[in-house]
């Protein structure tokens, strides 16, 4: 049976230079390395008001320098649109930033469910040693805006220190 609206995409290291802070470490790595893949079911055309999209994401374990592999991160193009994330496999952190510049994180582990309110930018970081998998459900007209905080990004990083993930605020990127 052909199911309409099934999509898949992958993000490779070469496409993610902007998001990792250690450009020297990034330069030394293979740009063809797959960092994450997304599978989505989009039963109505993107931009349709009132519909829902469903997706699965798998982020590989790894680091660029001391920074864990992560998604690019985005806000919704229609900013008031919310989203659910639910973790199925692995360990990670969901990094969130609201419009006032407040940044915080939530622990992701199998069974954890995360409500991402509208206007809140979001990114997932794989802090474990196995692929991190989560499912997502978002409105079909939400869209993606990758210019978070005028290009400043989320204002926080998840770094590996003594083998442990540490959530660090970047002071000059926070409003
Ligand atoms: C989830 C959803 C998708 C998103 C994907 C990857 O599956 O939120 O809408 O595209 O994660 O995140 P990003 O777009 O930030 O790379
Ligand atoms: Zn989203």
Tab-separated table of C-alpha atoms and ligand atoms in Angstrom:
chain	number	residue	atom	x	y	z
A	1	UNK	CA	0.000	0.000	0.000
A	2	UNK	CA	1.372	3.423	-0.887
A	3	UNK	CA	0.952	5.865	1.963
A	4	UNK	CA	0.944	9.437	0.669
A	5	UNK	CA	2.958	12.074	2.491
A	6	UNK	CA	5.811	9.903	3.801
A	7	UNK	CA	9.146	11.733	3.807
A	8	UNK	CA	12.658	11.172	5.055
A	9	UNK	CA	15.703	13.369	5.254
A	10	UNK	CA	19.150	13.316	6.782
A	11	UNK	CA	21.489	15.949	8.168
A	12	UNK	CA	25.197	15.439	7.704
A	13	UNK	CA	28.017	17.041	9.645
A	14	UNK	CA	28.941	19.142	6.598
A	15	UNK	CA	25.528	20.873	6.802
A	16	UNK	CA	25.848	21.719	10.489
A	17	UNK	CA	28.940	23.946	10.714
A	18	UNK	CA	26.926	26.857	12.093
A	19	UNK	CA	25.634	24.993	15.140
A	20	UNK	CA	28.856	23.558	16.626
A	21	UNK	CA	31.139	25.933	18.514
A	22	UNK	CA	34.465	24.146	17.875
A	23	UNK	CA	35.010	24.880	14.164
A	24	UNK	CA	38.536	23.420	14.265
A	25	UNK	CA	37.256	20.052	15.507
A	26	UNK	CA	34.395	20.214	12.973
A	27	UNK	CA	36.887	20.820	10.128
A	28	UNK	CA	38.797	17.636	10.966
A	29	UNK	CA	35.723	15.395	10.791
A	30	UNK	CA	34.163	13.703	7.755
A	31	UNK	CA	31.448	16.048	6.381
A	32	UNK	CA	29.542	12.979	5.121
A	33	UNK	CA	28.950	11.705	8.678
A	34	UNK	CA	25.205	11.426	9.276
A	35	UNK	CA	24.290	13.273	12.487
A	36	UNK	CA	20.529	12.667	12.369
A	37	UNK	CA	17.695	11.393	10.212
A	38	UNK	CA	14.033	12.400	10.247
A	39	UNK	CA	11.099	10.361	8.967
A	40	UNK	CA	7.769	12.133	8.815
A	41	UNK	CA	4.216	11.452	7.838
A	42	UNK	CA	2.633	14.579	6.387
A	43	UNK	CA	-0.904	13.514	5.457
A	44	UNK	CA	-1.845	17.018	4.250
A	45	UNK	CA	0.292	19.547	2.335
A	46	UNK	CA	2.684	21.635	4.451
A	47	UNK	CA	1.011	24.913	5.343
A	48	UNK	CA	-2.471	23.420	5.716
A	49	UNK	CA	-4.234	24.909	8.721
A	50	UNK	CA	-5.751	22.393	11.146
A	51	UNK	CA	-3.730	19.300	10.198
A	52	UNK	CA	-1.026	17.439	12.100
A	53	UNK	CA	2.347	15.980	11.125
A	54	UNK	CA	3.991	13.009	12.794
A	55	UNK	CA	7.725	12.355	12.768
A	56	UNK	CA	10.492	10.174	14.106
A	57	UNK	CA	14.059	11.415	14.579
A	58	UNK	CA	17.218	9.425	15.242
A	59	UNK	CA	20.337	11.305	16.388
A	60	UNK	CA	23.607	9.381	16.303
A	61	UNK	CA	25.887	9.370	19.353
A	62	UNK	CA	29.011	11.490	18.972
A	63	UNK	CA	30.694	14.800	19.618
A	64	UNK	CA	32.296	17.658	17.714
A	65	UNK	CA	35.116	18.539	20.089
A	66	UNK	CA	33.350	18.421	23.453
A	67	UNK	CA	29.884	19.249	22.098
A	68	UNK	CA	27.382	16.439	21.602
A	69	UNK	CA	25.669	15.708	18.286
A	70	UNK	CA	22.327	17.533	18.100
A	71	UNK	CA	19.607	18.742	15.779
A	72	UNK	CA	19.912	22.136	14.107
A	73	UNK	CA	17.095	23.543	16.247
A	74	UNK	CA	14.287	25.830	15.171
A	75	UNK	CA	11.271	27.921	16.064
A	76	UNK	CA	8.053	27.614	14.165
A	77	UNK	CA	7.498	29.952	11.236
A	78	UNK	CA	3.989	30.518	12.616
A	79	UNK	CA	5.407	31.252	16.041
A	80	UNK	CA	2.445	30.388	18.221
A	81	UNK	CA	2.366	26.746	17.062
A	82	UNK	CA	3.224	24.147	19.737
A	83	UNK	CA	4.676	20.625	19.442
A	84	UNK	CA	5.017	17.356	21.365
A	85	UNK	CA	8.237	15.340	21.585
A	86	UNK	CA	8.280	11.845	23.096
A	87	UNK	CA	11.480	9.877	23.696
A	88	UNK	CA	11.574	6.201	22.775
A	89	UNK	CA	15.264	5.164	22.946
A	90	UNK	CA	18.435	6.710	24.410
A	91	UNK	CA	19.369	9.661	26.577
A	92	UNK	CA	19.431	13.335	25.766
A	93	UNK	CA	18.498	16.883	26.538
A	94	UNK	CA	15.842	19.053	24.997
A	95	UNK	CA	17.150	22.633	24.919
A	96	UNK	CA	14.493	25.353	24.915
A	97	UNK	CA	14.585	29.126	24.532
A	98	UNK	CA	11.622	31.459	24.938
A	99	UNK	CA	11.183	34.896	23.420
A	100	UNK	CA	12.456	36.674	26.533
A	101	UNK	CA	15.801	34.882	26.075
A	102	UNK	CA	15.307	32.441	28.954
A	103	UNK	CA	16.978	29.091	28.173
A	104	UNK	CA	16.487	25.805	29.963
A	105	UNK	CA	16.654	22.064	29.308
A	106	UNK	CA	14.591	18.952	29.941
A	107	UNK	CA	15.959	15.427	30.365
A	108	UNK	CA	15.039	13.026	27.586
A	109	UNK	CA	14.852	9.316	28.363
A	110	UNK	CA	12.603	6.460	27.203
A	111	UNK	CA	9.020	7.417	28.007
A	112	UNK	CA	9.659	11.119	28.608
A	113	UNK	CA	7.059	13.378	27.007
A	114	UNK	CA	7.764	17.046	26.292
A	115	UNK	CA	5.282	19.778	25.484
A	116	UNK	CA	6.969	22.601	23.577
A	117	UNK	CA	4.782	25.702	23.774
A	118	UNK	CA	4.466	28.089	20.855
A	119	UNK	CA	7.164	30.796	20.555
A	120	UNK	CA	9.761	28.492	22.137
A	121	UNK	CA	12.817	27.477	20.076
A	122	UNK	CA	13.829	23.819	20.482
A	123	UNK	CA	16.780	21.503	19.835
A	124	UNK	CA	17.566	17.924	20.856
A	125	UNK	CA	21.040	16.817	21.993
A	126	UNK	CA	22.122	13.167	22.190
A	127	UNK	CA	24.103	12.837	25.433
A	128	UNK	CA	24.190	9.028	25.440
A	129	UNK	CA	26.250	6.326	23.802
A	130	UNK	CA	23.471	4.954	21.571
A	131	UNK	CA	21.246	6.564	18.916
A	132	UNK	CA	18.630	8.803	20.544
A	133	UNK	CA	15.161	8.305	19.100
A	134	UNK	CA	12.129	10.483	19.662
A	135	UNK	CA	8.757	10.972	18.021
A	136	UNK	CA	7.200	14.365	17.355
A	137	UNK	CA	3.761	15.737	16.540
A	138	UNK	CA	3.318	19.277	15.236
A	139	UNK	CA	0.730	21.355	13.334
A	140	UNK	CA	0.887	21.086	9.555
A	141	UNK	CA	1.108	24.867	9.182
A	142	UNK	CA	3.840	25.385	11.834
A	143	UNK	CA	6.791	25.521	9.420
A	144	UNK	CA	10.428	25.952	10.468
A	145	UNK	CA	12.402	29.109	11.209
A	146	UNK	CA	16.104	28.352	11.577
A	147	UNK	CA	17.161	31.938	12.376
A	148	UNK	CA	16.814	31.706	16.133
A	149	UNK	CA	17.224	34.986	18.028
A	150	UNK	CA	18.437	36.811	14.926
A	151	UNK	CA	21.160	34.229	14.293
A	152	UNK	CA	22.444	34.087	17.893
A	153	UNK	CA	21.147	30.544	18.320
A	154	UNK	CA	19.632	29.009	21.426
A	155	UNK	CA	22.014	30.625	23.907
A	156	UNK	CA	23.100	27.379	25.581
A	157	UNK	CA	25.297	24.388	24.835
A	158	UNK	CA	25.461	20.831	26.107
A	159	UNK	CA	29.132	19.911	26.539
A	160	UNK	CA	30.896	16.764	27.686
A	161	UNK	CA	32.979	17.479	30.800
A	162	UNK	CA	34.752	14.572	32.531
A	163	UNK	CA	32.518	12.222	30.546
A	164	UNK	CA	29.296	13.853	31.778
A	165	UNK	CA	26.884	16.177	29.963
A	166	UNK	CA	26.874	19.738	31.294
A	167	UNK	CA	24.286	22.343	30.269
A	168	UNK	CA	25.979	25.719	29.854
A	169	UNK	CA	24.435	29.110	29.182
A	170	UNK	CA	26.332	31.328	26.721
A	171	UNK	CA	26.050	34.721	28.483
A	172	UNK	CA	26.364	37.014	25.435
A	173	UNK	CA	23.773	35.028	23.438
A	174	UNK	CA	21.055	35.492	26.046
A	175	UNK	CA	18.877	38.558	25.899
B	1	LIG	C1	11.492	16.752	14.818
B	1	LIG	C2	10.465	17.765	14.386
B	1	LIG	C3	10.724	18.201	12.953
B	1	LIG	C4	12.180	18.670	12.812
B	1	LIG	C5	13.137	17.571	13.267
B	1	LIG	C6	14.617	17.962	13.190
B	1	LIG	O1	11.298	15.568	14.111
B	1	LIG	O2	10.525	18.888	15.233
B	1	LIG	O3	9.832	19.251	12.610
B	1	LIG	O4	12.451	19.057	11.472
B	1	LIG	O5	12.821	17.245	14.618
B	1	LIG	O6	14.900	19.209	13.794
B	1	LIG	P1	15.465	20.442	12.961
B	1	LIG	O7	14.408	20.859	11.964
B	1	LIG	O8	15.727	21.487	13.991
B	1	LIG	O9	16.695	19.993	12.264
B	2	LIG	ZN1	9.361	22.197	15.973
